[in-house]
Each structure stands twice: as C-alpha cells, then as structure tokens.
mmCIF file of C-alpha atoms in Angstrom:
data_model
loop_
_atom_site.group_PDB
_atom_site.id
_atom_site.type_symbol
_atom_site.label_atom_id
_atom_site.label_comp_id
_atom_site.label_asym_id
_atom_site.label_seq_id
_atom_site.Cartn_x
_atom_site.Cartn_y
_atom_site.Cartn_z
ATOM 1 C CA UNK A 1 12.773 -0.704 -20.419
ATOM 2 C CA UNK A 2 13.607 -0.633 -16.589
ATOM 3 C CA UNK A 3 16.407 1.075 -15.101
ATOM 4 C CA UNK A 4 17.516 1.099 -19.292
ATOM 5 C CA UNK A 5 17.254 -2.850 -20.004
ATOM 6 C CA UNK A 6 14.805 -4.327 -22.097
ATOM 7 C CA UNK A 7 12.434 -6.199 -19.720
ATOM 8 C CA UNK A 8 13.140 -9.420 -21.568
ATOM 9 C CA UNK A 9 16.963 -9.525 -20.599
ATOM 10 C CA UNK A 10 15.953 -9.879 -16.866
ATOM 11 C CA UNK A 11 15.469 -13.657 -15.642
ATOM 12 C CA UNK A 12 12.211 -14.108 -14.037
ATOM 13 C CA UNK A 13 13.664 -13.941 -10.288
ATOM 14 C CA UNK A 14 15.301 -10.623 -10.596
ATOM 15 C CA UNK A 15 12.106 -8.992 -13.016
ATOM 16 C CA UNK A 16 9.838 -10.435 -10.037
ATOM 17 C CA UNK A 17 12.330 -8.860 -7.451
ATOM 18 C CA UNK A 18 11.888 -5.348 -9.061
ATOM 19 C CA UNK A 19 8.443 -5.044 -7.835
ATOM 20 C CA UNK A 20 6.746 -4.953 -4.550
ATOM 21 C CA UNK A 21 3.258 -5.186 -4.524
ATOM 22 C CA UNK A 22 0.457 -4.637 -2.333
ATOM 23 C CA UNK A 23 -3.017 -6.114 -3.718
ATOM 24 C CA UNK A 24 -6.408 -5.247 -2.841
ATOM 25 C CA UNK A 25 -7.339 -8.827 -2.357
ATOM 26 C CA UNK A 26 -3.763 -10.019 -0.498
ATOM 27 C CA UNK A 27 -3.202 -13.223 1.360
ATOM 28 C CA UNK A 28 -1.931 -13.989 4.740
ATOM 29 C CA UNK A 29 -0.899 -17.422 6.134
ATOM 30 C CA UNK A 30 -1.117 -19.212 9.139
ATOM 31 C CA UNK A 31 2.549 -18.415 10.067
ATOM 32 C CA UNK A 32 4.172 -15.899 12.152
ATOM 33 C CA UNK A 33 3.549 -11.803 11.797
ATOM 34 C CA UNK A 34 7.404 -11.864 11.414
ATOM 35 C CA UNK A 35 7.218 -15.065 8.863
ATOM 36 C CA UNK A 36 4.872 -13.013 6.917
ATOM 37 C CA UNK A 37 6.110 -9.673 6.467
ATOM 38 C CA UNK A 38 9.686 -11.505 5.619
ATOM 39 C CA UNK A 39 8.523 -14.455 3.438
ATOM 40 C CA UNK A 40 12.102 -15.542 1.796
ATOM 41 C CA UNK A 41 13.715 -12.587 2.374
ATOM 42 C CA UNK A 42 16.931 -12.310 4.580
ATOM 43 C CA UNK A 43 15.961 -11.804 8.081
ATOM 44 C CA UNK A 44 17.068 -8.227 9.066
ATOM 45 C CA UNK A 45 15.243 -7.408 12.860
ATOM 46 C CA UNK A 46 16.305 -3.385 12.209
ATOM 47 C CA UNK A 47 14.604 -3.278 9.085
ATOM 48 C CA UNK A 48 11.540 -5.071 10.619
ATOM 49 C CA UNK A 49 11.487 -2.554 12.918
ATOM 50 C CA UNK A 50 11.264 0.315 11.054
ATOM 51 C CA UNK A 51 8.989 -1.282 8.507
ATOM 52 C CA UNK A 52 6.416 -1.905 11.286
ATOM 53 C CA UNK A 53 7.066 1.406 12.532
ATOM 54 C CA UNK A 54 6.311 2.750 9.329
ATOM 55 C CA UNK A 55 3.166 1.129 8.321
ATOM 56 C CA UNK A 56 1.765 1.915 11.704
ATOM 57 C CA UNK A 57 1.899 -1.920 13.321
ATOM 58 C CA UNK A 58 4.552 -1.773 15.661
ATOM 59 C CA UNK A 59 2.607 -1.066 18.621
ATOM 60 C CA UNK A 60 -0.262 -3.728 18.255
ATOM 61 C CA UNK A 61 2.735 -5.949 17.408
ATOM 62 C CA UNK A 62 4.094 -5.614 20.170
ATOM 63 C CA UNK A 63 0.605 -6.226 22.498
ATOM 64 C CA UNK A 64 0.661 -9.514 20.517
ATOM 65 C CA UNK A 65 1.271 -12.415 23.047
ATOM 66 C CA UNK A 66 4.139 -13.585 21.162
ATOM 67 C CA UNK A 67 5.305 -10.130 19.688
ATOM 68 C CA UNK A 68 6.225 -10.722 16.244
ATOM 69 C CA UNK A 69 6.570 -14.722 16.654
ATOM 70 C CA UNK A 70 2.665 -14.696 16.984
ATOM 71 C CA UNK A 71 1.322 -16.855 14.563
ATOM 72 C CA UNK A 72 -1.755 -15.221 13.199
ATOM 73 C CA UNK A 73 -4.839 -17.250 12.086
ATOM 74 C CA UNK A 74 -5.810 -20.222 13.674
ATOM 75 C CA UNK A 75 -5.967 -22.475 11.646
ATOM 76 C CA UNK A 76 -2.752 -24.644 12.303
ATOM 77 C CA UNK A 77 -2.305 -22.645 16.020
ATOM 78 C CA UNK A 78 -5.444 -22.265 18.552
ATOM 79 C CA UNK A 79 -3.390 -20.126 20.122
ATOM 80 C CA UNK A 80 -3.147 -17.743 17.152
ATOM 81 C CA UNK A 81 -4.765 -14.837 17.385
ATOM 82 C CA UNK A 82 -6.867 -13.135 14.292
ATOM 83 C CA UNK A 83 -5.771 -9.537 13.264
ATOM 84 C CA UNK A 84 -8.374 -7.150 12.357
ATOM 85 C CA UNK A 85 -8.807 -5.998 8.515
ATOM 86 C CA UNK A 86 -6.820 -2.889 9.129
ATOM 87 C CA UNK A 87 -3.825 -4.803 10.737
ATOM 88 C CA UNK A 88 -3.888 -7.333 8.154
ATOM 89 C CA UNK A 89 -3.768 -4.407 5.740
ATOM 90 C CA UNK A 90 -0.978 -3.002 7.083
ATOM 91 C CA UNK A 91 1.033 -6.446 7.698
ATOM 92 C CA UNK A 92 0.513 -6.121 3.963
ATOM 93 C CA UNK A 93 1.498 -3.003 2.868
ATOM 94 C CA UNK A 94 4.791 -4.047 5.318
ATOM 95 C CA UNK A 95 5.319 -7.318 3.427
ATOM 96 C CA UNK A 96 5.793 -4.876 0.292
ATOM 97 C CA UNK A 97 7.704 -2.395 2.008
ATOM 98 C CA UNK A 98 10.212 -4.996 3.449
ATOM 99 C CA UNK A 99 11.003 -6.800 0.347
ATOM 100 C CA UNK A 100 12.629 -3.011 -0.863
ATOM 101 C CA UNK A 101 12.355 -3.452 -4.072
ATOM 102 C CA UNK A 102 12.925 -0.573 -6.210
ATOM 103 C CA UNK A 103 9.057 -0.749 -8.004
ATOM 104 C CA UNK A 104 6.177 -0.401 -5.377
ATOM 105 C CA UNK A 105 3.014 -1.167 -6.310
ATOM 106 C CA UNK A 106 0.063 -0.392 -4.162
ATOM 107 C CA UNK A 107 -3.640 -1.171 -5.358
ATOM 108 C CA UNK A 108 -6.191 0.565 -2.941
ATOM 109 C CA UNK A 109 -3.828 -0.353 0.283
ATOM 110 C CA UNK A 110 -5.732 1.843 2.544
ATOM 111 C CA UNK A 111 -9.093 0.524 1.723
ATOM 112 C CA UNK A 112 -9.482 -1.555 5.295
ATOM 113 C CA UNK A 113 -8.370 1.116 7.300
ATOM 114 C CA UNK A 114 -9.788 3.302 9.544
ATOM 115 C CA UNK A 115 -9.846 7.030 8.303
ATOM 116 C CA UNK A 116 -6.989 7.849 10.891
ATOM 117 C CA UNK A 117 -4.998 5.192 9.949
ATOM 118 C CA UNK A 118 -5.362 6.048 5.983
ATOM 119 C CA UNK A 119 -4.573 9.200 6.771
ATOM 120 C CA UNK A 120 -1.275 8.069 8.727
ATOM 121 C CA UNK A 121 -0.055 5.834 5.387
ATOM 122 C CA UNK A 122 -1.190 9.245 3.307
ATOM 123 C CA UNK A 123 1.171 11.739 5.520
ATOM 124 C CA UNK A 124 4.134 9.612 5.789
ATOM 125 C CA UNK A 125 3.510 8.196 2.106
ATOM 126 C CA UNK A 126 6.874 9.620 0.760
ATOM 127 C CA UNK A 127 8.722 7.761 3.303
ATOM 128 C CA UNK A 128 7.206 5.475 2.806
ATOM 129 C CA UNK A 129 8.245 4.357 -0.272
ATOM 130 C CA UNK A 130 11.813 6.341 -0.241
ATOM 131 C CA UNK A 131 12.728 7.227 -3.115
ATOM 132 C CA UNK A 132 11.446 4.494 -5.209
ATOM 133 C CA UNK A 133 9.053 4.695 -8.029
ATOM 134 C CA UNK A 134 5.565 4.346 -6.911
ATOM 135 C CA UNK A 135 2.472 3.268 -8.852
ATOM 136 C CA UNK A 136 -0.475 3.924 -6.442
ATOM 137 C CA UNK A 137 -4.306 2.817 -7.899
ATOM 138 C CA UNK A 138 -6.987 3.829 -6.272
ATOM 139 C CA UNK A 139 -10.813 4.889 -6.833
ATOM 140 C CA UNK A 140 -10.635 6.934 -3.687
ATOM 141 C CA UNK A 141 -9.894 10.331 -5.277
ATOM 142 C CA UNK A 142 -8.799 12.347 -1.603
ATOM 143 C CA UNK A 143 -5.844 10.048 -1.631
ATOM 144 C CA UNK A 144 -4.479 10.944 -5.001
ATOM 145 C CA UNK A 145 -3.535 14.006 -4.293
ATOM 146 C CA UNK A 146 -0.142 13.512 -2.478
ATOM 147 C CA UNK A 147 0.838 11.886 -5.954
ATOM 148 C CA UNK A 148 3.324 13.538 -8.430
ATOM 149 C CA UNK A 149 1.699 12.551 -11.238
ATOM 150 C CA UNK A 150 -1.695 11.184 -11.890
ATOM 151 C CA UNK A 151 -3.062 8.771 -14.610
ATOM 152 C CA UNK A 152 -6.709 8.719 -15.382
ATOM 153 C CA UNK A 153 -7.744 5.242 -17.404
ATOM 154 C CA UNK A 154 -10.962 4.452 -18.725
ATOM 155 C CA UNK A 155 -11.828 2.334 -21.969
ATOM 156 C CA UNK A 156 -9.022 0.853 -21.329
ATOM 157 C CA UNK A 157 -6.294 4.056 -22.541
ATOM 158 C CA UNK A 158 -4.928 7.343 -20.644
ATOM 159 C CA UNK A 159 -7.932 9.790 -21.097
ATOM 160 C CA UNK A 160 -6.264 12.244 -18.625
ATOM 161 C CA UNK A 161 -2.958 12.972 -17.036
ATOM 162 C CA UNK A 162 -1.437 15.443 -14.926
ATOM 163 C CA UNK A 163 -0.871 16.630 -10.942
ATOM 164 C CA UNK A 164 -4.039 16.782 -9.297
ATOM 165 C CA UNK A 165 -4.386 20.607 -9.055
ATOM 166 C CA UNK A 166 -3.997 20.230 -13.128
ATOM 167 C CA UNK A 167 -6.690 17.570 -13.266
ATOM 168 C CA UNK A 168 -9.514 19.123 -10.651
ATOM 169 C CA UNK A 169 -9.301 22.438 -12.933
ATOM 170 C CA UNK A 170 -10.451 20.190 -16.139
ATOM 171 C CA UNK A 171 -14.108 21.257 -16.594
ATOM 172 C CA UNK A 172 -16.351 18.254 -17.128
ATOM 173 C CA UNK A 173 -12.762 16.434 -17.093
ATOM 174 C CA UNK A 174 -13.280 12.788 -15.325
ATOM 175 C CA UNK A 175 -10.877 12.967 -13.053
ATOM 176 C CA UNK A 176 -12.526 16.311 -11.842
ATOM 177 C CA UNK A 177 -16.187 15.208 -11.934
ATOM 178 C CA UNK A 178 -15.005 11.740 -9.995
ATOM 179 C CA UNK A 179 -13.248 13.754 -7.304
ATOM 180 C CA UNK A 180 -16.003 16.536 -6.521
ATOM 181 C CA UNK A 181 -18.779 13.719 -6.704
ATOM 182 C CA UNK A 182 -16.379 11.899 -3.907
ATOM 183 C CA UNK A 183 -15.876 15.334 -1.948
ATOM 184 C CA UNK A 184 -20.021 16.346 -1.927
ATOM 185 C CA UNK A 185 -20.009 13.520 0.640
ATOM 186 C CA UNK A 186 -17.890 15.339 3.049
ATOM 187 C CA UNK A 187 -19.034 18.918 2.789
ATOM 188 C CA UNK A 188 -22.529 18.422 2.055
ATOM 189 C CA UNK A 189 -23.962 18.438 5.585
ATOM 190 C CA UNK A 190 -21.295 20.817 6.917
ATOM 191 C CA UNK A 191 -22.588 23.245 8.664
#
C-alpha cells in the first residue's frame, strides 16, 4: 500500500511519478544543465532555483558560459563543457529533487563528493527532501546518522533496525561493528 492504495490500482505513469530517485550509477545527456534537471517535467525557473540552491550547484551554474542553457558533455556541442563528478552528482540528486515526488530515493548520492560538499547535502538533508518519505542507502555509516530510522540488510532480510544511537549500542551488532570499523579511520591517528 502507498498513501492507502494497493500498488496495483496505480497506472504505471502515476506509480513511476511517486518516486524520485537518485542512483549510484546515474546518467546524464548531452543536453542542457536546465534540460537535465527538468527532463519532462513542467518548466518552473523558481523551483529550479531553489533546487540548485539546495543541492549546492547554483553557483558553478551560474560560472557556466551559458548559465543553465549550457549543454554539458560534448559530445553533440564542442562548446559543451564537462562537469566534474561532484557536479554531476549533484545535477543528479537535483533531477530527483525537482521532479517532487512524494517518495525520494537516494542510493549513495554523496559518494562523488568532496567531504565538504557531503557534508553540505548531510546538514541541509531534511530540507532537502521536505517532508517527504525518504529511503537513503548507503555503506558509508557517518551519514546514517541524521536518519530517523535505520534498516540494516544482510542475507537478503532486516537483521537490525532502529535510530542509530539504538543500533551503535548493539554489542557485536552489525550495524555497530560496520560503523566503528568506518570511524577507526578517522580517529586513529588523532593526536
């Protein structure tokens, strides 16, 4: 059931227009930045706005010869220009964010950006997605914790679930052995 209806009683379109979904392995195309954070969604330069704002791309947007009617790639443009893995990232995690769909799905979104930038997306994560019901997948443990509610897969079923204060105080508990294997690396050579 979503929103109380059995998934079946939804036509394709509006089950596929629940979701927005960021991948790990997303595609761009040749087109505009603009063309592909809206794809066929009804143009609305406000909303682009604050989207780009959001996801932290506004500014090298706007350094972009064209501004948002820079065609990225060149593959059909030689004037194009190529965005780094972090901007192409976040025109990504914008794509998902502008289609407002009341399901977000984001599967390791952060993993081509810079630590500061990750940590931007992390901080301003609930405004991110407003509201809306969030599934967020990642291996990185450090970014978990800003979620409500964490599930722990492995064999293929739940093995643990919880907030992640409740999950780091599970003694030999994956989730808790994952997470202070992950942390060792940062406060190991502290000194």
């Amino acid at each position: 059931l979503i929103d109380n209806i059995n998934i079946k009683d939804y036509s394709d379109s509006e089950y596929r227009k629940l979701f927005s979904v960021v991948f790990q392995d997303f595609e761009l195309f040749a087109f505009s930045l603009k063309e592909n954070i809206i794809l066929d969604e009804q143009e609305d330069e406000e909303k682009l706005i604050k989207t780009l704002k959001m996801a932290g791309l506004y500014e090298d947007a706007m350094k972009l010869e064209n501004k948002l009617d820079t065609t990225i790639f060149k593959s059909y443009d030689e004037n194009g220009t190529e965005l780094s893995g972090g901007q192409q990232q976040k025109t990504a995690i914008c794509r998902a964010l502008y289609r407002d769909s009341p399901i977000v799905i984001l599967d390791e979104p952060t993993a081509a950006l810079d630590p500061v930038a990750e940590y931007e997306i992390y901080k301003h994560f609930n405004e991110l997605v407003g509201g809306k019901t969030a599934i967020y997948i990642s291996h990185r443990l450090s970014s978990c914790k800003f979620c409500d509610e964490i599930a722990v897969f492995a064999d293929d079923t739940i093995k643990e679930y919880g907030t992640h204060d409740e999950l780091v105080k599970i003694e030999s508990g994956i989730y808790s052995e994952m997470y202070n294997a992950q942390a060792k690396y940062y406060v190991e050579n502290v000194s």
